[in-house]
Amino acid sequence: MAASGTLSTFRLPPLPTIREIIKLFRLQAVKQLSQNFLLDLRLTDKIVRKAGDLTNAYVYEVGPGPGGITRSILNANVTELLVVEKDSRFIPGLQMLSDAAPGKLRIVHGDVLTYKIERAFPESLKRRWEDDPPNVHIIGNLPFSVSTPLIIKWLENVSCKDGPFVYGRTQMTLTFQKEVAERLTASTGSKQRSRLSVMAQYLCNVQHILTIPGRAFVPKPEVDVGVVHFTPLMRPRIEQPFKLVERVVQNAFQFRRKYCYRGLGMLFPEVQRVESTEKLLELADVDPTLRPSQLSVSHFKSLCDVYRKMCDEDPHLFTYNFREELKQNKSKNQERENDKERSR
């Protein structure tokens, strides 16, 4: 029993190593699923320490695989760890960890892209958005194939304050290909600046906190891995609906080597493109000859605010799709060519 006035800390009992677990259950990384295992528990401990103080925390781990980071989280004295794993081959090894940590590890065989976490943890954990972040954390060594769609999904959840963010400003510590980590944290004007940079930074404080060499993983990926920490902002830097911001940012970065007016022009039908693009940039006070990577979050705030007003004046504008118009024009041109052929 712990001495009076001190807190007992939980440590996992001696267990087979991750390498032994892989051999025991004949686990092999599936290349098509972009699976890479991290076997060095010193590195998994480091990732978990970078997530912050997890004492008595409720943690949601995505893609636990053979359970390396899972062990480090359990040893961080959490109250409860919920893991969601899609690949059924990993469930027996995770069950072994659950047996070694009674009442602490909950295993869900499911897909992180569709799993509903809103009711996974106690209501008492919920905090107001203006308060400090709740004692809920998301941690994960994400397969490269799902990392970008998953972070976009979660950023939309941040914007709507739903999903994992019903508890408040839930913090996330996630792995990405180093190149993606650099994009997420890229500053205005840097060559890595991208759509991801703006979408993440208008909603969160984003930090590239650790780089892990590819050789630390099995099998060794062709790239190094970056660990990124996200803390949702109390107030987003752009106060417009997520889909509207995404639309403006996506279009701006469509032609990243050209002036920004080129991509932003694709927000408007061809018949009004020049006039509307000039209006957008003039009202937003944005230099049309800036490259997309030179646009700051403040620039995008102005662009989104003006674009929102233009959509309010013309509701059809938001549903406009330049690719669809391009396709229709090609179809019409083809019909004209066919008519000419028939008339000869």
mmCIF file of C-alpha atoms in Angstrom:
data_model
loop_
_atom_site.group_PDB
_atom_site.id
_atom_site.type_symbol
_atom_site.label_atom_id
_atom_site.label_comp_id
_atom_site.label_asym_id
_atom_site.label_seq_id
_atom_site.Cartn_x
_atom_site.Cartn_y
_atom_site.Cartn_z
ATOM 1 C CA MET A 1 0.000 0.000 0.000
ATOM 2 C CA ALA A 2 1.227 3.507 -0.744
ATOM 3 C CA ALA A 3 2.440 5.518 2.202
ATOM 4 C CA SER A 4 -0.004 8.036 3.635
ATOM 5 C CA GLY A 5 -0.059 11.311 1.687
ATOM 6 C CA THR A 6 1.647 9.877 -1.426
ATOM 7 C CA LEU A 7 0.150 8.768 -4.699
ATOM 8 C CA SER A 8 0.748 5.227 -5.953
ATOM 9 C CA THR A 9 2.085 5.046 -9.499
ATOM 10 C CA PHE A 10 1.240 2.250 -11.889
ATOM 11 C CA ARG A 11 3.942 0.336 -13.763
ATOM 12 C CA LEU A 12 3.374 -2.552 -16.141
ATOM 13 C CA PRO A 13 4.738 -5.912 -14.931
ATOM 14 C CA PRO A 14 7.548 -7.611 -16.931
ATOM 15 C CA LEU A 15 6.207 -8.471 -20.402
ATOM 16 C CA PRO A 16 7.545 -9.879 -23.664
ATOM 17 C CA THR A 17 9.311 -7.182 -25.709
ATOM 18 C CA ILE A 18 7.532 -5.646 -28.704
ATOM 19 C CA ARG A 19 9.866 -7.621 -30.958
ATOM 20 C CA GLU A 20 8.859 -10.830 -29.128
ATOM 21 C CA ILE A 21 5.164 -9.900 -29.444
ATOM 22 C CA ILE A 22 5.641 -9.491 -33.196
ATOM 23 C CA LYS A 23 7.247 -12.947 -33.404
ATOM 24 C CA LEU A 24 4.731 -14.555 -31.025
ATOM 25 C CA PHE A 25 1.686 -13.431 -33.002
ATOM 26 C CA ARG A 26 3.499 -13.539 -36.386
ATOM 27 C CA LEU A 27 2.808 -9.893 -37.062
ATOM 28 C CA GLN A 28 4.096 -8.357 -40.260
ATOM 29 C CA ALA A 29 3.639 -4.765 -41.318
ATOM 30 C CA VAL A 30 1.329 -4.460 -44.315
ATOM 31 C CA LYS A 31 2.902 -2.139 -46.869
ATOM 32 C CA GLN A 32 -0.458 -1.251 -48.457
ATOM 33 C CA LEU A 33 -1.613 0.051 -45.038
ATOM 34 C CA SER A 34 1.608 2.087 -44.540
ATOM 35 C CA GLN A 35 2.300 0.249 -41.271
ATOM 36 C CA ASN A 36 5.612 0.879 -39.499
ATOM 37 C CA PHE A 37 6.322 -0.395 -35.985
ATOM 38 C CA LEU A 38 8.293 1.568 -33.386
ATOM 39 C CA LEU A 39 10.099 -0.992 -31.203
ATOM 40 C CA ASP A 40 12.389 1.204 -29.089
ATOM 41 C CA LEU A 41 10.532 1.914 -25.831
ATOM 42 C CA ARG A 42 12.917 4.788 -25.066
ATOM 43 C CA LEU A 43 11.525 6.538 -28.147
ATOM 44 C CA THR A 44 7.902 5.702 -27.341
ATOM 45 C CA ASP A 45 8.483 7.034 -23.803
ATOM 46 C CA LYS A 46 9.874 10.237 -25.333
ATOM 47 C CA ILE A 47 6.806 10.694 -27.559
ATOM 48 C CA VAL A 48 4.528 10.246 -24.552
ATOM 49 C CA ARG A 49 6.550 12.701 -22.411
ATOM 50 C CA LYS A 50 6.248 15.270 -25.214
ATOM 51 C CA ALA A 51 2.447 14.939 -24.985
ATOM 52 C CA GLY A 52 2.603 16.546 -21.514
ATOM 53 C CA ASP A 53 1.682 15.403 -18.016
ATOM 54 C CA LEU A 54 -0.667 12.434 -18.422
ATOM 55 C CA THR A 55 -1.136 11.723 -14.710
ATOM 56 C CA ASN A 56 -4.776 10.660 -14.204
ATOM 57 C CA ALA A 57 -5.521 11.547 -17.840
ATOM 58 C CA TYR A 58 -7.924 9.822 -20.211
ATOM 59 C CA VAL A 59 -6.073 8.997 -23.412
ATOM 60 C CA TYR A 60 -7.336 7.997 -26.843
ATOM 61 C CA GLU A 61 -4.637 6.205 -28.822
ATOM 62 C CA VAL A 62 -5.131 5.715 -32.542
ATOM 63 C CA GLY A 63 -3.414 2.917 -34.442
ATOM 64 C CA PRO A 64 -1.676 1.195 -31.493
ATOM 65 C CA GLY A 65 -0.396 -1.711 -33.626
ATOM 66 C CA PRO A 66 1.775 -4.063 -31.537
ATOM 67 C CA GLY A 67 1.488 -1.720 -28.543
ATOM 68 C CA GLY A 68 4.798 0.143 -28.169
ATOM 69 C CA ILE A 69 3.328 3.590 -27.484
ATOM 70 C CA THR A 70 0.478 1.861 -25.624
ATOM 71 C CA ARG A 71 2.960 0.579 -23.008
ATOM 72 C CA SER A 72 4.514 4.014 -22.581
ATOM 73 C CA ILE A 73 1.078 5.619 -22.101
ATOM 74 C CA LEU A 74 0.074 3.024 -19.487
ATOM 75 C CA ASN A 75 3.335 3.658 -17.623
ATOM 76 C CA ALA A 76 2.552 7.404 -17.571
ATOM 77 C CA ASN A 77 0.014 6.765 -14.782
ATOM 78 C CA VAL A 78 -3.122 7.480 -16.838
ATOM 79 C CA THR A 79 -6.584 6.762 -15.483
ATOM 80 C CA GLU A 80 -7.810 5.130 -18.684
ATOM 81 C CA LEU A 81 -6.445 4.396 -22.141
ATOM 82 C CA LEU A 82 -8.806 3.746 -25.030
ATOM 83 C CA VAL A 83 -7.201 2.224 -28.132
ATOM 84 C CA VAL A 84 -8.897 1.883 -31.515
ATOM 85 C CA GLU A 85 -7.264 -0.637 -33.855
ATOM 86 C CA LYS A 86 -8.592 -1.603 -37.279
ATOM 87 C CA ASP A 87 -6.235 -4.554 -37.889
ATOM 88 C CA SER A 88 -7.538 -7.622 -36.028
ATOM 89 C CA ARG A 89 -4.060 -9.206 -35.992
ATOM 90 C CA PHE A 90 -2.996 -6.772 -33.246
ATOM 91 C CA ILE A 91 -5.915 -7.423 -30.887
ATOM 92 C CA PRO A 92 -4.416 -10.487 -29.048
ATOM 93 C CA GLY A 93 -1.204 -8.590 -28.234
ATOM 94 C CA LEU A 94 -3.209 -5.601 -26.999
ATOM 95 C CA GLN A 95 -5.367 -7.957 -24.927
ATOM 96 C CA MET A 96 -2.183 -9.178 -23.227
ATOM 97 C CA LEU A 97 -1.476 -5.570 -22.235
ATOM 98 C CA SER A 98 -5.049 -5.155 -21.017
ATOM 99 C CA ASP A 99 -4.669 -8.223 -18.782
ATOM 100 C CA ALA A 100 -1.472 -6.730 -17.362
ATOM 101 C CA ALA A 101 -3.197 -3.401 -16.629
ATOM 102 C CA PRO A 102 -6.597 -4.323 -15.141
ATOM 103 C CA GLY A 103 -9.244 -1.638 -15.662
ATOM 104 C CA LYS A 104 -6.880 0.746 -17.445
ATOM 105 C CA LEU A 105 -6.898 -0.358 -21.100
ATOM 106 C CA ARG A 106 -10.038 -0.484 -23.233
ATOM 107 C CA ILE A 107 -9.704 -2.017 -26.714
ATOM 108 C CA VAL A 108 -12.001 -1.195 -29.628
ATOM 109 C CA HIS A 109 -11.675 -3.118 -32.888
ATOM 110 C CA GLY A 110 -12.688 -0.365 -35.300
ATOM 111 C CA ASP A 111 -11.689 2.390 -37.715
ATOM 112 C CA VAL A 112 -10.422 5.725 -36.339
ATOM 113 C CA LEU A 113 -11.938 7.524 -39.343
ATOM 114 C CA THR A 114 -15.453 6.466 -38.315
ATOM 115 C CA TYR A 115 -15.192 5.767 -34.564
ATOM 116 C CA LYS A 116 -17.385 8.065 -32.450
ATOM 117 C CA ILE A 117 -15.440 9.189 -29.392
ATOM 118 C CA GLU A 118 -18.031 11.703 -28.169
ATOM 119 C CA ARG A 119 -19.364 9.358 -25.455
ATOM 120 C CA ALA A 120 -16.211 7.350 -24.795
ATOM 121 C CA PHE A 121 -15.139 9.249 -21.671
ATOM 122 C CA PRO A 122 -17.021 10.570 -18.586
ATOM 123 C CA GLU A 123 -19.115 13.730 -18.963
ATOM 124 C CA SER A 124 -17.344 15.165 -15.917
ATOM 125 C CA LEU A 125 -14.180 15.638 -18.036
ATOM 126 C CA LYS A 126 -15.831 18.286 -20.215
ATOM 127 C CA ARG A 127 -14.458 21.821 -19.990
ATOM 128 C CA ARG A 128 -15.652 25.076 -21.468
ATOM 129 C CA TRP A 129 -13.748 26.091 -24.600
ATOM 130 C CA GLU A 130 -12.368 29.155 -22.814
ATOM 131 C CA ASP A 131 -10.963 27.028 -19.977
ATOM 132 C CA ASP A 132 -7.670 25.154 -19.890
ATOM 133 C CA PRO A 133 -7.593 21.984 -22.040
ATOM 134 C CA PRO A 134 -9.390 18.978 -20.508
ATOM 135 C CA ASN A 135 -7.510 15.990 -19.091
ATOM 136 C CA VAL A 136 -8.158 14.164 -22.364
ATOM 137 C CA HIS A 137 -5.382 13.522 -24.884
ATOM 138 C CA ILE A 138 -5.124 11.977 -28.347
ATOM 139 C CA ILE A 139 -1.847 10.209 -29.105
ATOM 140 C CA GLY A 140 -0.978 8.103 -32.137
ATOM 141 C CA ASN A 141 1.637 6.714 -34.481
ATOM 142 C CA LEU A 142 -0.551 7.107 -37.556
ATOM 143 C CA PRO A 143 -0.182 4.999 -40.701
ATOM 144 C CA PHE A 144 0.981 7.445 -43.395
ATOM 145 C CA SER A 145 -1.996 6.520 -45.605
ATOM 146 C CA VAL A 146 -4.574 7.912 -43.143
ATOM 147 C CA SER A 147 -2.643 10.696 -41.401
ATOM 148 C CA THR A 148 -3.671 13.583 -43.694
ATOM 149 C CA PRO A 149 -7.398 12.727 -44.066
ATOM 150 C CA LEU A 150 -7.573 12.079 -40.316
ATOM 151 C CA ILE A 151 -6.006 15.389 -39.274
ATOM 152 C CA ILE A 152 -8.286 17.270 -41.718
ATOM 153 C CA LYS A 153 -11.272 15.458 -40.162
ATOM 154 C CA TRP A 154 -10.132 16.372 -36.655
ATOM 155 C CA LEU A 155 -9.445 19.988 -37.634
ATOM 156 C CA GLU A 156 -13.047 20.196 -38.839
ATOM 157 C CA ASN A 157 -14.072 18.722 -35.470
ATOM 158 C CA VAL A 158 -12.049 21.476 -33.751
ATOM 159 C CA SER A 159 -13.901 24.080 -35.833
ATOM 160 C CA CYS A 160 -17.285 22.582 -34.918
ATOM 161 C CA LYS A 161 -16.268 21.704 -31.329
ATOM 162 C CA ASP A 162 -17.512 18.156 -31.807
ATOM 163 C CA GLY A 163 -15.952 14.679 -32.043
ATOM 164 C CA PRO A 164 -12.969 14.489 -29.641
ATOM 165 C CA PHE A 165 -13.450 18.194 -28.908
ATOM 166 C CA VAL A 166 -16.803 17.877 -27.137
ATOM 167 C CA TYR A 167 -14.597 17.638 -24.026
ATOM 168 C CA GLY A 168 -13.007 21.024 -24.758
ATOM 169 C CA ARG A 169 -9.678 21.910 -26.342
ATOM 170 C CA THR A 170 -8.366 18.325 -26.417
ATOM 171 C CA GLN A 171 -4.634 18.180 -27.159
ATOM 172 C CA MET A 172 -3.220 15.870 -29.855
ATOM 173 C CA THR A 173 0.266 14.391 -30.253
ATOM 174 C CA LEU A 174 0.585 12.591 -33.587
ATOM 175 C CA THR A 175 3.206 11.211 -35.951
ATOM 176 C CA PHE A 176 3.440 12.123 -39.632
ATOM 177 C CA GLN A 177 5.945 11.768 -42.423
ATOM 178 C CA LYS A 178 8.553 14.440 -41.677
ATOM 179 C CA GLU A 179 7.550 16.324 -44.841
ATOM 180 C CA VAL A 180 3.917 16.486 -43.677
ATOM 181 C CA ALA A 181 5.014 17.565 -40.168
ATOM 182 C CA GLU A 182 7.013 20.380 -41.773
ATOM 183 C CA ARG A 183 4.014 21.438 -43.852
ATOM 184 C CA LEU A 184 1.756 21.507 -40.792
ATOM 185 C CA THR A 185 4.132 23.860 -38.966
ATOM 186 C CA ALA A 186 5.504 25.860 -41.945
ATOM 187 C CA SER A 187 5.643 29.628 -41.551
ATOM 188 C CA THR A 188 4.479 32.176 -44.115
ATOM 189 C CA GLY A 189 6.882 32.388 -47.045
ATOM 190 C CA SER A 190 8.611 29.030 -46.478
ATOM 191 C CA LYS A 191 8.759 26.504 -49.310
ATOM 192 C CA GLN A 192 6.858 23.941 -47.182
ATOM 193 C CA ARG A 193 3.914 26.343 -46.741
ATOM 194 C CA SER A 194 0.761 24.605 -47.966
ATOM 195 C CA ARG A 195 -2.964 24.126 -47.523
ATOM 196 C CA LEU A 196 -2.245 22.005 -44.419
ATOM 197 C CA SER A 197 -0.201 24.831 -42.848
ATOM 198 C CA VAL A 198 -3.097 27.282 -43.012
ATOM 199 C CA MET A 199 -5.860 24.812 -42.083
ATOM 200 C CA ALA A 200 -3.944 23.661 -38.977
ATOM 201 C CA GLN A 201 -2.620 27.037 -37.858
ATOM 202 C CA TYR A 202 -5.867 28.983 -38.075
ATOM 203 C CA LEU A 203 -7.394 26.578 -35.550
ATOM 204 C CA CYS A 204 -4.484 25.332 -33.412
ATOM 205 C CA ASN A 205 -1.146 26.104 -31.900
ATOM 206 C CA VAL A 206 0.974 23.602 -33.866
ATOM 207 C CA GLN A 207 4.485 22.494 -32.853
ATOM 208 C CA HIS A 208 6.906 20.065 -34.521
ATOM 209 C CA ILE A 209 8.270 18.683 -31.254
ATOM 210 C CA LEU A 210 10.385 15.711 -32.312
ATOM 211 C CA THR A 211 11.923 14.057 -35.367
ATOM 212 C CA ILE A 212 12.467 10.285 -35.328
ATOM 213 C CA PRO A 213 14.829 8.760 -37.898
ATOM 214 C CA GLY A 214 13.212 6.248 -40.249
ATOM 215 C CA ARG A 215 15.724 3.586 -39.163
ATOM 216 C CA ALA A 216 13.991 3.453 -35.743
ATOM 217 C CA PHE A 217 10.934 1.846 -37.371
ATOM 218 C CA VAL A 218 10.326 -1.692 -38.627
ATOM 219 C CA PRO A 219 10.097 -1.932 -41.565
ATOM 220 C CA LYS A 220 12.215 1.167 -42.161
ATOM 221 C CA PRO A 221 10.184 3.791 -44.095
ATOM 222 C CA GLU A 222 11.885 5.771 -46.842
ATOM 223 C CA VAL A 223 11.403 8.969 -44.844
ATOM 224 C CA ASP A 224 11.951 10.237 -41.303
ATOM 225 C CA VAL A 225 8.983 10.796 -39.006
ATOM 226 C CA GLY A 226 7.892 14.023 -37.318
ATOM 227 C CA VAL A 227 5.923 14.206 -34.073
ATOM 228 C CA VAL A 228 3.491 17.144 -34.011
ATOM 229 C CA HIS A 229 1.605 18.556 -31.018
ATOM 230 C CA PHE A 230 -1.712 20.396 -31.524
ATOM 231 C CA THR A 231 -3.504 22.577 -28.969
ATOM 232 C CA PRO A 232 -6.784 24.097 -30.233
ATOM 233 C CA LEU A 233 -6.920 27.878 -29.929
ATOM 234 C CA MET A 234 -9.516 29.519 -27.689
ATOM 235 C CA ARG A 235 -10.561 31.586 -30.687
ATOM 236 C CA PRO A 236 -9.869 30.556 -34.305
ATOM 237 C CA ARG A 237 -7.833 33.008 -36.351
ATOM 238 C CA ILE A 238 -10.500 32.833 -39.085
ATOM 239 C CA GLU A 239 -14.094 32.930 -37.851
ATOM 240 C CA GLN A 240 -15.878 31.388 -40.815
ATOM 241 C CA PRO A 241 -17.298 27.872 -41.425
ATOM 242 C CA PHE A 242 -14.607 25.229 -41.934
ATOM 243 C CA LYS A 243 -15.824 24.248 -45.419
ATOM 244 C CA LEU A 244 -15.681 27.861 -46.584
ATOM 245 C CA VAL A 245 -12.128 28.320 -45.276
ATOM 246 C CA GLU A 246 -11.093 24.994 -46.805
ATOM 247 C CA ARG A 247 -12.542 26.023 -50.160
ATOM 248 C CA VAL A 248 -10.671 29.345 -50.250
ATOM 249 C CA VAL A 249 -7.379 27.805 -49.072
ATOM 250 C CA GLN A 250 -7.589 24.834 -51.464
ATOM 251 C CA ASN A 251 -8.194 27.105 -54.428
ATOM 252 C CA ALA A 252 -5.396 29.483 -53.448
ATOM 253 C CA PHE A 253 -2.863 26.631 -53.365
ATOM 254 C CA GLN A 254 -4.028 24.994 -56.593
ATOM 255 C CA PHE A 255 -1.355 26.792 -58.578
ATOM 256 C CA ARG A 256 1.271 27.220 -55.871
ATOM 257 C CA ARG A 257 4.006 28.505 -58.229
ATOM 258 C CA LYS A 258 1.768 31.152 -59.802
ATOM 259 C CA TYR A 259 0.410 34.416 -58.388
ATOM 260 C CA CYS A 260 -2.407 33.886 -55.890
ATOM 261 C CA TYR A 261 -5.044 35.530 -58.115
ATOM 262 C CA ARG A 262 -4.740 32.528 -60.483
ATOM 263 C CA GLY A 263 -5.978 29.958 -57.962
ATOM 264 C CA LEU A 264 -8.417 32.285 -56.206
ATOM 265 C CA GLY A 265 -10.000 33.009 -59.586
ATOM 266 C CA MET A 266 -11.201 29.407 -59.672
ATOM 267 C CA LEU A 267 -13.714 30.316 -56.943
ATOM 268 C CA PHE A 268 -15.766 32.098 -59.612
ATOM 269 C CA PRO A 269 -17.567 31.089 -62.844
ATOM 270 C CA GLU A 270 -15.628 31.885 -66.002
ATOM 271 C CA VAL A 271 -18.042 34.578 -67.145
ATOM 272 C CA GLN A 272 -17.380 36.690 -64.014
ATOM 273 C CA ARG A 273 -13.933 35.369 -63.039
ATOM 274 C CA VAL A 274 -11.773 38.406 -63.787
ATOM 275 C CA GLU A 275 -14.165 40.949 -62.273
ATOM 276 C CA SER A 276 -14.976 38.883 -59.151
ATOM 277 C CA THR A 277 -11.341 37.951 -58.483
ATOM 278 C CA GLU A 278 -10.314 41.601 -58.673
ATOM 279 C CA LYS A 279 -13.143 42.513 -56.306
ATOM 280 C CA LEU A 280 -12.190 39.774 -53.824
ATOM 281 C CA LEU A 281 -8.527 40.786 -53.711
ATOM 282 C CA GLU A 282 -9.247 44.517 -53.588
ATOM 283 C CA LEU A 283 -11.776 44.277 -50.743
ATOM 284 C CA ALA A 284 -9.515 41.865 -48.842
ATOM 285 C CA ASP A 285 -6.547 44.215 -49.418
ATOM 286 C CA VAL A 286 -4.377 41.359 -50.730
ATOM 287 C CA ASP A 287 -1.667 41.906 -53.345
ATOM 288 C CA PRO A 288 -2.676 39.761 -56.376
ATOM 289 C CA THR A 289 0.992 39.099 -57.198
ATOM 290 C CA LEU A 290 1.765 37.299 -53.933
ATOM 291 C CA ARG A 291 2.455 33.573 -54.277
ATOM 292 C CA PRO A 292 0.166 31.278 -52.252
ATOM 293 C CA SER A 293 3.006 30.452 -49.839
ATOM 294 C CA GLN A 294 3.383 34.178 -49.085
ATOM 295 C CA LEU A 295 -0.197 34.495 -47.847
ATOM 296 C CA SER A 296 -0.432 34.698 -44.052
ATOM 297 C CA VAL A 297 -3.346 33.482 -41.935
ATOM 298 C CA SER A 298 -4.367 37.166 -41.675
ATOM 299 C CA HIS A 299 -4.496 37.362 -45.479
ATOM 300 C CA PHE A 300 -6.700 34.285 -45.556
ATOM 301 C CA LYS A 301 -8.941 35.734 -42.832
ATOM 302 C CA SER A 302 -9.575 38.799 -45.012
ATOM 303 C CA LEU A 303 -10.120 36.664 -48.123
ATOM 304 C CA CYS A 304 -12.569 34.355 -46.324
ATOM 305 C CA ASP A 305 -14.514 37.252 -44.789
ATOM 306 C CA VAL A 306 -14.925 38.934 -48.193
ATOM 307 C CA TYR A 307 -15.718 35.649 -49.961
ATOM 308 C CA ARG A 308 -18.399 34.946 -47.342
ATOM 309 C CA LYS A 309 -20.069 38.294 -48.112
ATOM 310 C CA MET A 310 -19.914 37.555 -51.840
ATOM 311 C CA CYS A 311 -21.532 34.142 -51.227
ATOM 312 C CA ASP A 312 -24.254 35.773 -49.118
ATOM 313 C CA GLU A 313 -25.002 38.070 -52.057
ATOM 314 C CA ASP A 314 -24.918 35.181 -54.563
ATOM 315 C CA PRO A 315 -25.785 31.857 -52.825
ATOM 316 C CA HIS A 316 -24.938 29.834 -55.969
ATOM 317 C CA LEU A 317 -21.328 30.942 -55.693
ATOM 318 C CA PHE A 318 -20.455 28.537 -52.874
ATOM 319 C CA THR A 319 -21.611 25.499 -54.842
ATOM 320 C CA TYR A 320 -19.713 26.529 -57.988
ATOM 321 C CA ASN A 321 -17.149 23.945 -59.147
ATOM 322 C CA PHE A 322 -14.712 25.098 -61.817
ATOM 323 C CA ARG A 323 -13.840 21.505 -62.763
ATOM 324 C CA GLU A 324 -17.499 20.805 -63.404
ATOM 325 C CA GLU A 325 -17.731 23.899 -65.618
ATOM 326 C CA LEU A 326 -14.585 22.772 -67.442
ATOM 327 C CA LYS A 327 -16.112 19.359 -68.038
ATOM 328 C CA GLN A 328 -19.362 20.886 -69.320
ATOM 329 C CA ASN A 329 -17.452 23.212 -71.655
ATOM 330 C CA LYS A 330 -15.466 20.301 -73.068
ATOM 331 C CA SER A 331 -18.676 18.364 -73.575
ATOM 332 C CA LYS A 332 -20.280 21.318 -75.393
ATOM 333 C CA ASN A 333 -17.201 21.764 -77.579
ATOM 334 C CA GLN A 334 -17.260 18.084 -78.437
ATOM 335 C CA GLU A 335 -20.940 18.320 -79.390
ATOM 336 C CA ARG A 336 -20.177 21.287 -81.675
ATOM 337 C CA GLU A 337 -17.369 19.321 -83.337
ATOM 338 C CA ASN A 338 -19.730 16.374 -83.841
ATOM 339 C CA ASP A 339 -22.381 18.660 -85.323
ATOM 340 C CA LYS A 340 -19.819 20.097 -87.757
ATOM 341 C CA GLU A 341 -18.777 16.592 -88.794
ATOM 342 C CA ARG A 342 -22.391 15.577 -89.428
ATOM 343 C CA SER A 343 -23.156 18.748 -91.427
ATOM 344 C CA ARG A 344 -20.281 18.095 -93.879
#
